[in-house]
Structures are given as C-alpha cells and as structure tokens.
Amino acid sequence: MCERRSWRAGAACLVATFAAQTALAQSTVEYAKRVDSLTAVWRVAVAAQVRADSERVRRLPLDTIREGNLIVLSDSAYATLAKATAAIVSSELERSYGSWAARMRTHILVVRRPARRWVVDDSSTVESGVASADGRVLMPSSTFASTEALSAAWRRQAEVALSSDLTPALREWLGVATRSDPVTARTLAAGRVDLVLSRSRAAHDCALGTIASCSRALDLVAVNEPAFTLFDERERRDLIQWYSFVLRLREPSKYARCTAGQQAACDSLIRSMPADVIPRPVSPAVRLNFVRYALLIGGEGAFDRLANTEGTVADRVAAAARMPIDSAVTRWQANLMSSASSSTTMDAATAVSSLFWACLCGALALRSSRWR
Amino acid sequence: MPFAIETRDLHFRPGGGFEISNLSMHVPTGSLYGFLGPNGAGKTTTIRLLLGLTPKQRGTITVLGRSMPSDYVEVMARTGYVPERPHLYPTLSVDETLRLHSAFHTRWDDTWANELKRQFGLIGDRRVASLSKGETGKLMMLLALAQQPELLVLDEPTDGLDPVVRRDVLEALLAYVSSHAATVLISSHLVHELERICDWIAVMDRGRMVAELPMQEFKDGIKRLVIADAARALGETPFTVLARKQGSGGGEQWLVRGWTNGMREYFVSTGGTLREVIDLDLEEGFVELLRSFRGAA
Amino acid sequence: MTGKPTRWRALFETQWKWTRSVLLLISLTTFAIPLLSLRSSVGARDESLFISSMQTWAVAYAFAAAGVGLLTAMLAWAYDHRLRHVYALSLPIERWRYALMRFTAGITLIALPIATLLVGAEIVAHSALVPKTLHSYPIALTLRFTFAALVAYSVFFAISSATARTAGYILAAIGLMFALNIVLRAAGSRIDLPGYLTDLFLAAPGLLAVFGGRWMLVDV
C-alpha cells in the first residue's frame, strides 16, 4: 500500500515536471515570438516616423535662403533669423576652409519649428540640421532662436559636413571633424596637455623633443610592430590587461605566464593582437591640433591643399603647411611645448576675492562691540 | 579741577537683580579716597564703569576733567589701575611684562621701575604664572606706579596679601602720593587699612552710595550715646539717630551721626540724661551705618 | 632688553611668544608637504599618474592653510580671553587700534609657514625628479596658500574678537537655518538651504572659494 502511494506520488511529480517544462518551453517560444513581433512593430513605427518627418519637411512652407556658400531651407517664421545667421557663418567658414567651404552648397541647412512631440508651442527654440537627399534631417539639434545659438549649431554641423567630404584615409586618420574656430595660444596649450598626458612612449619622447617620435606618434610614418615601437613595456602590459577579456580565453596559458611575469609570453600575446586593436599613441585631439597648426602656418588655401593633394596624410599636411612634413612637425612641437598653460592654481579673481574677505573680516573684528 | 572723579546719576543694570542707580560720586583731586562696601555692593562694577571697562547705561562720568568713556585713551594714559584680580599675561616674564607696559605709557619711568623691582624683590626672568600672590600684587602695583599717573585706581590691591607685603605695597603707594600729589581711589575690605591712609571715605551698599565724606568727619560724627530716662518720642534732633536700643541697666543706647559736643544741650531740654559718649572706630561705624541703611531700605 | 619698543613691536613679541611653538611645528609641516608629495609621486608610471599623485596632496595644503589661520588667530586672543580682556581694555590706546595691531601682528607671524612652504616648493621645482614635460608652480601654490591662510586667519580672528553674544547670534542663525530647512522639507519644498549656502561659500567668489580649486605644485 505504502509502495503504491509512493509510486503514484513519484509519477505525479514526474508528470508535473514534464508538464511544467513543456509549458515553460512553450512560454519561451511564445516570448520569443512576442519579441519578434514587437521588434517588427518598432521597425514599422520608426519607418513611419521617418516618413512623417520627411513629409513635414516637404509640407512646411520653407523659404530658400542663399548666403555665400550656404543654402538654407527655413520656415518662413525664421527667415530673417536664418539669413542673418547664414551671413555670419558663411564668412567664418570661408575664412577657415577657403574654397573648400563651397562644398557647403551640397549640404543644405534646415531651420524649422520644433516637432510637436518635443516641444509644445515653444517659440523660443528652433530645430536645425542638415537635409539629406531623401528628405531626412541629419544631425538635428534644438537651439535657442538667436543668431548666437544658431551660429554655433550650424558651425558644428558644417564642420562635420565638410569633414565628411574629405578622403576616407584622411578622415580615418583625423578621427574627428575639423574645427572652424581660429587657432589661439590656448589651442596650443590644450594640445600640449593632451600630448603630455598621452600614454605612449612615442608621445612622451615627442614631448621631450624627439621629432622622429612625433612623426611616429602622429601616425605620419609607418612603423614596424607599432606595439613595440610606440609603447614601452609597461604600456604594453596595460594593453594586454585592457584586452584580457579576449586573450584570457584565446591564449589562457600564455596569458597566465605573462601575468606571472614572463616577458616572452607577454610579447607573444601582443603580437597575437589584431593590428586594429592596438590604439594610436595619441588621441585624435592631438592629431587635430597638429593639422590645425599646419593650416594656420599654411595660410591661404591651406585647407584646399590638405583636402585635394594626392598622397599620404603626411603629404597632404605638408602641402597644407607649405613646408616639408618634418619642418611642420618640428615647428608644431616647438610651439606646443613652449605654450605652457598659466597655472590653474592661482588666478587674479581668487586673489582679489580673498583679499576682500580678509579685509571684511578684519573690519568686523575692529567693529566688535567689545572694542567699540 | 576740584574733583578727579565725578559721576552724576550713574545707572547700570547688568541683570540678576543687581542695579547701580543714581550713583553720584565726587573724588576730590589730591585725596586718598577710600571706597568701602560689603561684598556684592558694586565697588568693582563702579570702578569698571569709571574706567570705561564696562559701558554705562545712563549718567555722566568725568575723570581727570575728561568725559568717560569717550576720552578713555587720554584718561588711561594718566591713570594707573590695579584690578581686583590679576590681569597680567601669565606666560610673560616680569621683564617682558614691564617692557610691554612701558611701550604703551609715554611717561614710563624705567629707572624707578627698576628701583621698585629691586625694592619688591621681583626677579626679572620669572614668569608671571610662577609668581606668588604677593609678588603678583607687587608687580601690578609696580606697573601702576612706574607709569607716573595722576590718578591711581586700586581695586582691593592688598586683598589676600600677607602683612609684610601689604606694608611694602602701601609704603610704595604713599611714597608716590606724597611726591607726586596724585589722587588715589582705593577700595578695600580692610577697614583699618583705609582708616590709616585715607582722608575721604565713601560707603556703598547694594548699588547705592550710603555716605561720602571726609574720614575725620565720618569718625567724629558717628557716636554711641548711653542715655538714661530718654523720652519715648524724639521730635526734632540736631543729630541723626541711626538706631536706638535698650542698653543694660535700664538705659538706652543710641547710635547717632553728626554728633558734636555742643549737642549735649538737647538732652537738657528734652529730658533724659546723657551718661556717656562712646567713640566708634571706622569698622564699627561702617557696620552700624550699613545696618541703619538696610533697615531704612 | 634695551630701549623702549614700539607698541606694535611689544604686542608682536607677546604674540610671538604665545604662538612660536605651534608656528614652528606648522612651518616644518608646510616645508615637508611638497617634499613628501614629490616623494610619493616619483614612482608614477607616466605624467598623468604623477600629476594625480601630486593632486592627492592638495588637501594637505588646504588643511595646513586653515590650520595656520585658525591657530594663529585663536592664540592671538587666547590670553586676553582668559583674562577677560581687562589688561587690553585698560591700555591707553584706541580699542580698534589695539585689535588692528593684534591682527597685523598675526599676519606677520603667518609669514613664517608661508616662507617655509615656498622653500619646500622651490626645492621640488628644481628637483630632477620632476618629469621634464611637466611644469612646477611653486609661486602660484605659495600665493594660494598665502591667501587661504589669510582668509582663515581673518575669519577666526573676527570670531575670536567678538563677544559671546555675537557668537551666540551666529550660532543661532546657523541653527535657525537648519530648522527652517527641516520645515521646508516637511512642507515638500525642494529648497536646500544648507546646500545653497555651502555652494555660496565654496563657489567663487565665496568666502571659502580659495580653499577649493587646484592646489597643484606640479602640473601640465
């Protein structure tokens, strides 16, 4: 009797487990289907949004404003603002980019009322961006309806647009959009900070004055085994540590030996890393700083020469600067390292305010009722 | 300038039920003015008010012809002050204290300061904190005297000092006064001490001036009369009766103020026999005066 | 001692006597901080870590400046407080002038730890252990320390010279602010009075702004 009861209980458990698993499996399938259907719905919604957006662009009574190298499609309500802003930005772009700025005619700027879903009846902001061929608005941004704010937005959008017209190699080397604002002492000082704080031997040697290292750090010359040429032993260990999530799985024994201190194992791991995983020795900000300096010393037409010269990046930059690349690098390095930032430790405003408070407290001490 | 210190309707209420009200004080120039009163009478507070250490609330204070506290700089340059409690920086040595004090007093006499230092037996490199009570008292008196003041304000300068030290301090004080014709205001509990050196006496109690008169007049004027068969009702008397009490042997003892010998005639006309006139010393007179003042209050 | 000193000199001598032990200790500290910061940073792998290591010592400078100001100010008044200011008030000098003399004597005294800081900072600045690509700012650091010590000294000097009643008012005001903040929070308001006042003090040009910011002896 007891045996039958236990047999029944066990069978019941088995049946229940099987049923639960079946149900669970069915739920998992069902959930997967639900996810798929939701994804499909989401895709449909996005497409609908894009169409609606384009429709808005086509439907709005947009005025066409031509000012210098800029073509702007503007909502009638903002036509005056757009014209004034276009005049400012157009002249700035011509100053910075020279004849290359004419390419802005292929990147039409748009100014319109903000989409209702973002802002409701707000006349203090406008939406601006660059129109794409299929009627979409690229790089949309919401800014205040003032020439200062809109100029800043268009400047950024124009920098990206004009940089996108550069050759892929140059674009890839730069890593960031070019800048249209003028190069100042502060620009060089900031570049110096970026260079000094770069974590590579090449950058370090460049900062100390080795011009050949600067060329290598700026990726102007090809190097064999960049991980060994541009980085020292400690920096390579950092690379291994950073890439450990792959190396640990791919080469576990070598990784273990490297971690234990075997240099040969570490070197082998480094060599096994794909070339595109090894970072550049300096940040894009440093390379951009160098290019901006080259454009500055190159004078008129520098950007055109940078964009249109055939050859390597070094050739382009040398053409922009109108001097051999080594000379350009040497001058840049010298100017960079001599542009010491003023100390952030002490400034005149802090000194004046401190003196003020000291005098005030001193006066209060003299005015204490005990002493009156 | 008849009065070195003069106050009119001086009023100060620090709280806690104590009050100095309508205080009028006149310290004649060149006098040795004793300031007497029980504990808590307001002597130290009054002195602090006179010297501008505590701001007054109402009334006028004139010290050495100048209004206080507005002219305190000039007044304190001409005034030597010895407070009730030591006020010297404990970490300084005797010499350093003298140096500090001399810097602030243009009339400082270095030679005399050194003479007093020798006389008082003070050692220059000893810290103030290590001095005994007597030595501290001597040092404070030295500082007050060496600046050659016109006015000395001494708040219980010999309190707690042994007789030898008290003598030294008072001798130096009297020597200074006699040679410089300075005015001295001295408050003390030691009635006999004041009796010996002061020519004016003021008695204060509970924030009020009870009496202010020449010492001799005070001593002469307060007598104890032994009277037999005194009339019950007094009527008008040429003297002030401070107190009456039954004496032993059936007579009465009267405490009177303002007595002169010529007033014996009063008893002839009113009845009663004047048996005896007893002189009171300053302490007895002070005690009786306070009793009568408090009784009247 | 020969000759009668000036009043200011006499007060200065007393303040020096009261403060010298503490001042010498602080001066040794301000001399040592730059050297210790360099010592701790020398092993850094690269410039950014070197700077980060130097930056960890920033708080030591700020504390030292506050400490110098606090101790010098409180010691300037400590014995007068103990003696209830009787001696000071009985001197034949305008009271504001006396307070001013004490104030300026204290300022003169804090020149010592400032000077030792400058010496220590200059030793670091000329040390071969500082990476050549970095710059040293011993003067800027010393200036910041000077202003911070001056502000701290002035604040605590004013507090120390005030009467107990004034101190009570200040404490009452602080208490009232916290009480008001509690009431506001209970009423659902988002106003954060202590936070607002803290920002007011710490952000430029607030009273304590000089203590914030960067205390960098070595920087890019």
PDB file of N, CA and C in Angstrom, chain B residues 47-108:
ATOM      1  N   ILE B  47      34.024 100.837  39.704  1.00  0.00           N
ATOM      2  CA  ILE B  47      35.371 101.150  39.207  1.00  0.00           C
ATOM      3  C   ILE B  47      35.475 100.845  37.714  1.00  0.00           C
ATOM      4  N   ARG B  48      34.917  99.739  37.297  1.00  0.00           N
ATOM      5  CA  ARG B  48      34.949  99.379  35.872  1.00  0.00           C
ATOM      6  C   ARG B  48      34.181 100.393  35.034  1.00  0.00           C
ATOM      7  N   LEU B  49      33.087 100.900  35.608  1.00  0.00           N
ATOM      8  CA  LEU B  49      32.332 101.923  34.892  1.00  0.00           C
ATOM      9  C   LEU B  49      33.141 103.208  34.778  1.00  0.00           C
ATOM     10  N   LEU B  50      33.811 103.569  35.873  1.00  0.00           N
ATOM     11  CA  LEU B  50      34.606 104.810  35.872  1.00  0.00           C
ATOM     12  C   LEU B  50      35.693 104.767  34.801  1.00  0.00           C
ATOM     13  N   LEU B  51      36.297 103.590  34.630  1.00  0.00           N
ATOM     14  CA  LEU B  51      37.431 103.481  33.706  1.00  0.00           C
ATOM     15  C   LEU B  51      37.017 103.037  32.304  1.00  0.00           C
ATOM     16  N   GLY B  52      35.720 102.929  32.086  1.00  0.00           N
ATOM     17  CA  GLY B  52      35.260 102.585  30.736  1.00  0.00           C
ATOM     18  C   GLY B  52      35.426 101.123  30.377  1.00  0.00           C
ATOM     19  N   LEU B  53      35.707 100.291  31.357  1.00  0.00           N
ATOM     20  CA  LEU B  53      35.839  98.865  31.055  1.00  0.00           C
ATOM     21  C   LEU B  53      34.474  98.232  30.857  1.00  0.00           C
ATOM     22  N   THR B  54      33.484  98.838  31.466  1.00  0.00           N
ATOM     23  CA  THR B  54      32.099  98.409  31.292  1.00  0.00           C
ATOM     24  C   THR B  54      31.306  99.625  30.822  1.00  0.00           C
ATOM     25  N   PRO B  55      30.523  99.481  29.771  1.00  0.00           N
ATOM     26  CA  PRO B  55      29.797 100.658  29.286  1.00  0.00           C
ATOM     27  C   PRO B  55      28.627 101.011  30.199  1.00  0.00           C
ATOM     28  N   LYS B  56      28.520 102.310  30.497  1.00  0.00           N
ATOM     29  CA  LYS B  56      27.411 102.754  31.337  1.00  0.00           C
ATOM     30  C   LYS B  56      26.127 102.800  30.544  1.00  0.00           C
ATOM     31  N   GLN B  57      25.017 102.792  31.272  1.00  0.00           N
ATOM     32  CA  GLN B  57      23.728 102.852  30.591  1.00  0.00           C
ATOM     33  C   GLN B  57      23.110 104.250  30.670  1.00  0.00           C
ATOM     34  N   ARG B  58      23.435 104.946  31.751  1.00  0.00           N
ATOM     35  CA  ARG B  58      22.898 106.305  31.902  1.00  0.00           C
ATOM     36  C   ARG B  58      23.778 107.061  32.872  1.00  0.00           C
ATOM     37  N   GLY B  59      23.786 108.394  32.753  1.00  0.00           N
ATOM     38  CA  GLY B  59      24.532 109.209  33.698  1.00  0.00           C
ATOM     39  C   GLY B  59      25.802 109.745  33.079  1.00  0.00           C
ATOM     40  N   THR B  60      26.515 110.553  33.857  1.00  0.00           N
ATOM     41  CA  THR B  60      27.765 111.121  33.353  1.00  0.00           C
ATOM     42  C   THR B  60      28.921 110.725  34.255  1.00  0.00           C
ATOM     43  N   ILE B  61      30.042 110.549  33.643  1.00  0.00           N
ATOM     44  CA  ILE B  61      31.275 110.203  34.356  1.00  0.00           C
ATOM     45  C   ILE B  61      32.353 111.149  33.862  1.00  0.00           C
ATOM     46  N   THR B  62      33.012 111.805  34.799  1.00  0.00           N
ATOM     47  CA  THR B  62      34.126 112.685  34.436  1.00  0.00           C
ATOM     48  C   THR B  62      35.347 112.245  35.229  1.00  0.00           C
ATOM     49  N   VAL B  63      36.407 111.936  34.558  1.00  0.00           N
ATOM     50  CA  VAL B  63      37.651 111.513  35.209  1.00  0.00           C
ATOM     51  C   VAL B  63      38.766 112.419  34.718  1.00  0.00           C
ATOM     52  N   LEU B  64      39.455 113.050  35.663  1.00  0.00           N
ATOM     53  CA  LEU B  64      40.550 113.980  35.348  1.00  0.00           C
ATOM     54  C   LEU B  64      40.094 115.044  34.356  1.00  0.00           C
ATOM     55  N   GLY B  65      38.858 115.467  34.512  1.00  0.00           N
ATOM     56  CA  GLY B  65      38.319 116.513  33.668  1.00  0.00           C
ATOM     57  C   GLY B  65      37.845 116.056  32.292  1.00  0.00           C
ATOM     58  N   ARG B  66      37.932 114.787  32.015  1.00  0.00           N
ATOM     59  CA  ARG B  66      37.541 114.269  30.700  1.00  0.00           C
ATOM     60  C   ARG B  66      36.318 113.369  30.855  1.00  0.00           C
ATOM     61  N   SER B  67      35.530 113.350  29.822  1.00  0.00           N
ATOM     62  CA  SER B  67      34.314 112.541  29.855  1.00  0.00           C
ATOM     63  C   SER B  67      34.648 111.079  29.556  1.00  0.00           C
ATOM     64  N   MET B  68      34.061 110.219  30.355  1.00  0.00           N
ATOM     65  CA  MET B  68      34.255 108.783  30.120  1.00  0.00           C
ATOM     66  C   MET B  68      32.927 108.175  29.681  1.00  0.00           C
ATOM     67  N   PRO B  69      32.965 107.196  28.783  1.00  0.00           N
ATOM     68  CA  PRO B  69      34.153 106.518  28.244  1.00  0.00           C
ATOM     69  C   PRO B  69      34.714 107.102  26.956  1.00  0.00           C
ATOM     70  N   SER B  70      34.192 108.237  26.485  1.00  0.00           N
ATOM     71  CA  SER B  70      34.617 108.738  25.178  1.00  0.00           C
ATOM     72  C   SER B  70      36.102 109.120  25.143  1.00  0.00           C
ATOM     73  N   ASP B  71      36.617 109.647  26.262  1.00  0.00           N
ATOM     74  CA  ASP B  71      38.022 110.075  26.266  1.00  0.00           C
ATOM     75  C   ASP B  71      38.913 109.090  26.998  1.00  0.00           C
ATOM     76  N   TYR B  72      38.600 107.823  26.898  1.00  0.00           N
ATOM     77  CA  TYR B  72      39.304 106.840  27.724  1.00  0.00           C
ATOM     78  C   TYR B  72      40.785 106.753  27.408  1.00  0.00           C
ATOM     79  N   VAL B  73      41.175 107.047  26.152  1.00  0.00           N
ATOM     80  CA  VAL B  73      42.590 106.916  25.811  1.00  0.00           C
ATOM     81  C   VAL B  73      43.412 107.891  26.635  1.00  0.00           C
ATOM     82  N   GLU B  74      42.981 109.145  26.647  1.00  0.00           N
ATOM     83  CA  GLU B  74      43.747 110.134  27.409  1.00  0.00           C
ATOM     84  C   GLU B  74      43.677 109.866  28.906  1.00  0.00           C
ATOM     85  N   VAL B  75      42.500 109.452  29.355  1.00  0.00           N
ATOM     86  CA  VAL B  75      42.341 109.185  30.789  1.00  0.00           C
ATOM     87  C   VAL B  75      43.238 108.030  31.225  1.00  0.00           C
ATOM     88  N   MET B  76      43.223 106.953  30.463  1.00  0.00           N
ATOM     89  CA  MET B  76      44.010 105.773  30.863  1.00  0.00           C
ATOM     90  C   MET B  76      45.506 106.029  30.751  1.00  0.00           C
ATOM     91  N   ALA B  77      45.894 106.994  29.935  1.00  0.00           N
ATOM     92  CA  ALA B  77      47.318 107.344  29.865  1.00  0.00           C
ATOM     93  C   ALA B  77      47.771 108.036  31.149  1.00  0.00           C
ATOM     94  N   ARG B  78      46.820 108.617  31.883  1.00  0.00           N
ATOM     95  CA  ARG B  78      47.155 109.344  33.095  1.00  0.00           C
ATOM     96  C   ARG B  78      46.694 108.607  34.339  1.00  0.00           C
ATOM     97  N   THR B  79      46.208 107.391  34.162  1.00  0.00           N
ATOM     98  CA  THR B  79      45.640 106.639  35.279  1.00  0.00           C
ATOM     99  C   THR B  79      46.364 105.311  35.452  1.00  0.00           C
ATOM    100  N   GLY B  80      46.729 105.024  36.685  1.00  0.00           N
ATOM    101  CA  GLY B  80      47.271 103.699  36.982  1.00  0.00           C
ATOM    102  C   GLY B  80      46.175 102.852  37.581  1.00  0.00           C
ATOM    103  N   TYR B  81      46.041 101.642  37.119  1.00  0.00           N
ATOM    104  CA  TYR B  81      44.918 100.801  37.530  1.00  0.00           C
ATOM    105  C   TYR B  81      45.425  99.469  38.033  1.00  0.00           C
ATOM    106  N   VAL B  82      44.984  99.096  39.218  1.00  0.00           N
ATOM    107  CA  VAL B  82      45.258  97.756  39.741  1.00  0.00           C
ATOM    108  C   VAL B  82      43.919  97.087  39.953  1.00  0.00           C
ATOM    109  N   PRO B  83      43.587  96.091  39.154  1.00  0.00           N
ATOM    110  CA  PRO B  83      42.271  95.463  39.277  1.00  0.00           C
ATOM    111  C   PRO B  83      42.215  94.499  40.448  1.00  0.00           C
ATOM    112  N   GLU B  84      41.031  94.040  40.690  1.00  0.00           N
ATOM    113  CA  GLU B  84      40.807  93.123  41.813  1.00  0.00           C
ATOM    114  C   GLU B  84      41.512  91.784  41.572  1.00  0.00           C
ATOM    115  N   ARG B  85      41.399  91.301  40.326  1.00  0.00           N
ATOM    116  CA  ARG B  85      42.055  90.024  40.002  1.00  0.00           C
ATOM    117  C   ARG B  85      43.222  90.303  39.073  1.00  0.00           C
ATOM    118  N   PRO B  86      44.279  89.495  39.185  1.00  0.00           N
ATOM    119  CA  PRO B  86      45.448  89.713  38.319  1.00  0.00           C
ATOM    120  C   PRO B  86      45.063  89.712  36.848  1.00  0.00           C
ATOM    121  N   HIS B  87      45.588  90.672  36.115  1.00  0.00           N
ATOM    122  CA  HIS B  87      45.215  90.814  34.718  1.00  0.00           C
ATOM    123  C   HIS B  87      46.421  90.725  33.788  1.00  0.00           C
ATOM    124  N   LEU B  88      47.512  90.177  34.329  1.00  0.00           N
ATOM    125  CA  LEU B  88      48.738  90.133  33.546  1.00  0.00           C
ATOM    126  C   LEU B  88      48.847  88.806  32.791  1.00  0.00           C
ATOM    127  N   TYR B  89      49.527  88.855  31.619  1.00  0.00           N
ATOM    128  CA  TYR B  89      49.678  87.655  30.807  1.00  0.00           C
ATOM    129  C   TYR B  89      50.598  86.663  31.522  1.00  0.00           C
ATOM    130  N   PRO B  90      50.109  85.495  31.833  1.00  0.00           N
ATOM    131  CA  PRO B  90      50.859  84.556  32.668  1.00  0.00           C
ATOM    132  C   PRO B  90      52.127  84.007  32.034  1.00  0.00           C
ATOM    133  N   THR B  91      52.185  83.981  30.717  1.00  0.00           N
ATOM    134  CA  THR B  91      53.363  83.370  30.091  1.00  0.00           C
ATOM    135  C   THR B  91      54.525  84.347  29.930  1.00  0.00           C
ATOM    136  N   LEU B  92      54.263  85.622  30.192  1.00  0.00           N
ATOM    137  CA  LEU B  92      55.355  86.584  30.073  1.00  0.00           C
ATOM    138  C   LEU B  92      56.164  86.617  31.367  1.00  0.00           C
ATOM    139  N   SER B  93      57.425  86.970  31.241  1.00  0.00           N
ATOM    140  CA  SER B  93      58.242  87.130  32.427  1.00  0.00           C
ATOM    141  C   SER B  93      57.995  88.530  33.012  1.00  0.00           C
ATOM    142  N   VAL B  94      58.573  88.776  34.149  1.00  0.00           N
ATOM    143  CA  VAL B  94      58.425  90.090  34.790  1.00  0.00           C
ATOM    144  C   VAL B  94      58.988  91.175  33.872  1.00  0.00           C
ATOM    145  N   ASP B  95      60.178  90.924  33.347  1.00  0.00           N
ATOM    146  CA  ASP B  95      60.801  91.919  32.462  1.00  0.00           C
ATOM    147  C   ASP B  95      59.982  92.126  31.200  1.00  0.00           C
ATOM    148  N   GLU B  96      59.460  91.052  30.644  1.00  0.00           N
ATOM    149  CA  GLU B  96      58.646  91.170  29.428  1.00  0.00           C
ATOM    150  C   GLU B  96      57.371  91.951  29.710  1.00  0.00           C
ATOM    151  N   THR B  97      56.814  91.745  30.888  1.00  0.00           N
ATOM    152  CA  THR B  97      55.609  92.483  31.256  1.00  0.00           C
ATOM    153  C   THR B  97      55.922  93.969  31.378  1.00  0.00           C
ATOM    154  N   LEU B  98      57.055  94.279  31.996  1.00  0.00           N
ATOM    155  CA  LEU B  98      57.451  95.681  32.114  1.00  0.00           C
ATOM    156  C   LEU B  98      57.682  96.292  30.736  1.00  0.00           C
ATOM    157  N   ARG B  99      58.290  95.511  29.879  1.00  0.00           N
ATOM    158  CA  ARG B  99      58.584  96.002  28.522  1.00  0.00           C
ATOM    159  C   ARG B  99      57.282  96.293  27.769  1.00  0.00           C
ATOM    160  N   LEU B 100      56.331  95.372  27.906  1.00  0.00           N
ATOM    161  CA  LEU B 100      55.058  95.554  27.218  1.00  0.00           C
ATOM    162  C   LEU B 100      54.334  96.788  27.755  1.00  0.00           C
ATOM    163  N   HIS B 101      54.308  96.903  29.072  1.00  0.00           N
ATOM    164  CA  HIS B 101      53.581  98.014  29.694  1.00  0.00           C
ATOM    165  C   HIS B 101      54.227  99.345  29.347  1.00  0.00           C
ATOM    166  N   SER B 102      55.567  99.365  29.355  1.00  0.00           N
ATOM    167  CA  SER B 102      56.268 100.625  29.082  1.00  0.00           C
ATOM    168  C   SER B 102      56.013 101.110  27.664  1.00  0.00           C
ATOM    169  N   ALA B 103      55.768 100.177  26.758  1.00  0.00           N
ATOM    170  CA  ALA B 103      55.540 100.571  25.360  1.00  0.00           C
ATOM    171  C   ALA B 103      54.277 101.407  25.216  1.00  0.00           C
ATOM    172  N   PHE B 104      53.323 101.184  26.099  1.00  0.00           N
ATOM    173  CA  PHE B 104      52.033 101.863  25.955  1.00  0.00           C
ATOM    174  C   PHE B 104      51.920 103.134  26.795  1.00  0.00           C
ATOM    175  N   HIS B 105      52.881 103.376  27.693  1.00  0.00           N
ATOM    176  CA  HIS B 105      52.794 104.531  28.592  1.00  0.00           C
ATOM    177  C   HIS B 105      53.975 105.451  28.359  1.00  0.00           C
ATOM    178  N   THR B 106      53.639 106.625  27.849  1.00  0.00           N
ATOM    179  CA  THR B 106      54.701 107.544  27.444  1.00  0.00           C
ATOM    180  C   THR B 106      55.458 108.101  28.637  1.00  0.00           C
ATOM    181  N   ARG B 107      54.834 108.122  29.819  1.00  0.00           N
ATOM    182  CA  ARG B 107      55.510 108.710  30.990  1.00  0.00           C
ATOM    183  C   ARG B 107      56.210 107.652  31.826  1.00  0.00           C
ATOM    184  N   TRP B 108      56.368 106.510  31.277  1.00  0.00           N
ATOM    185  CA  TRP B 108      57.002 105.405  31.996  1.00  0.00           C
ATOM    186  C   TRP B 108      58.401 105.780  32.460  1.00  0.00           C
TER     187      TRP B 108
END
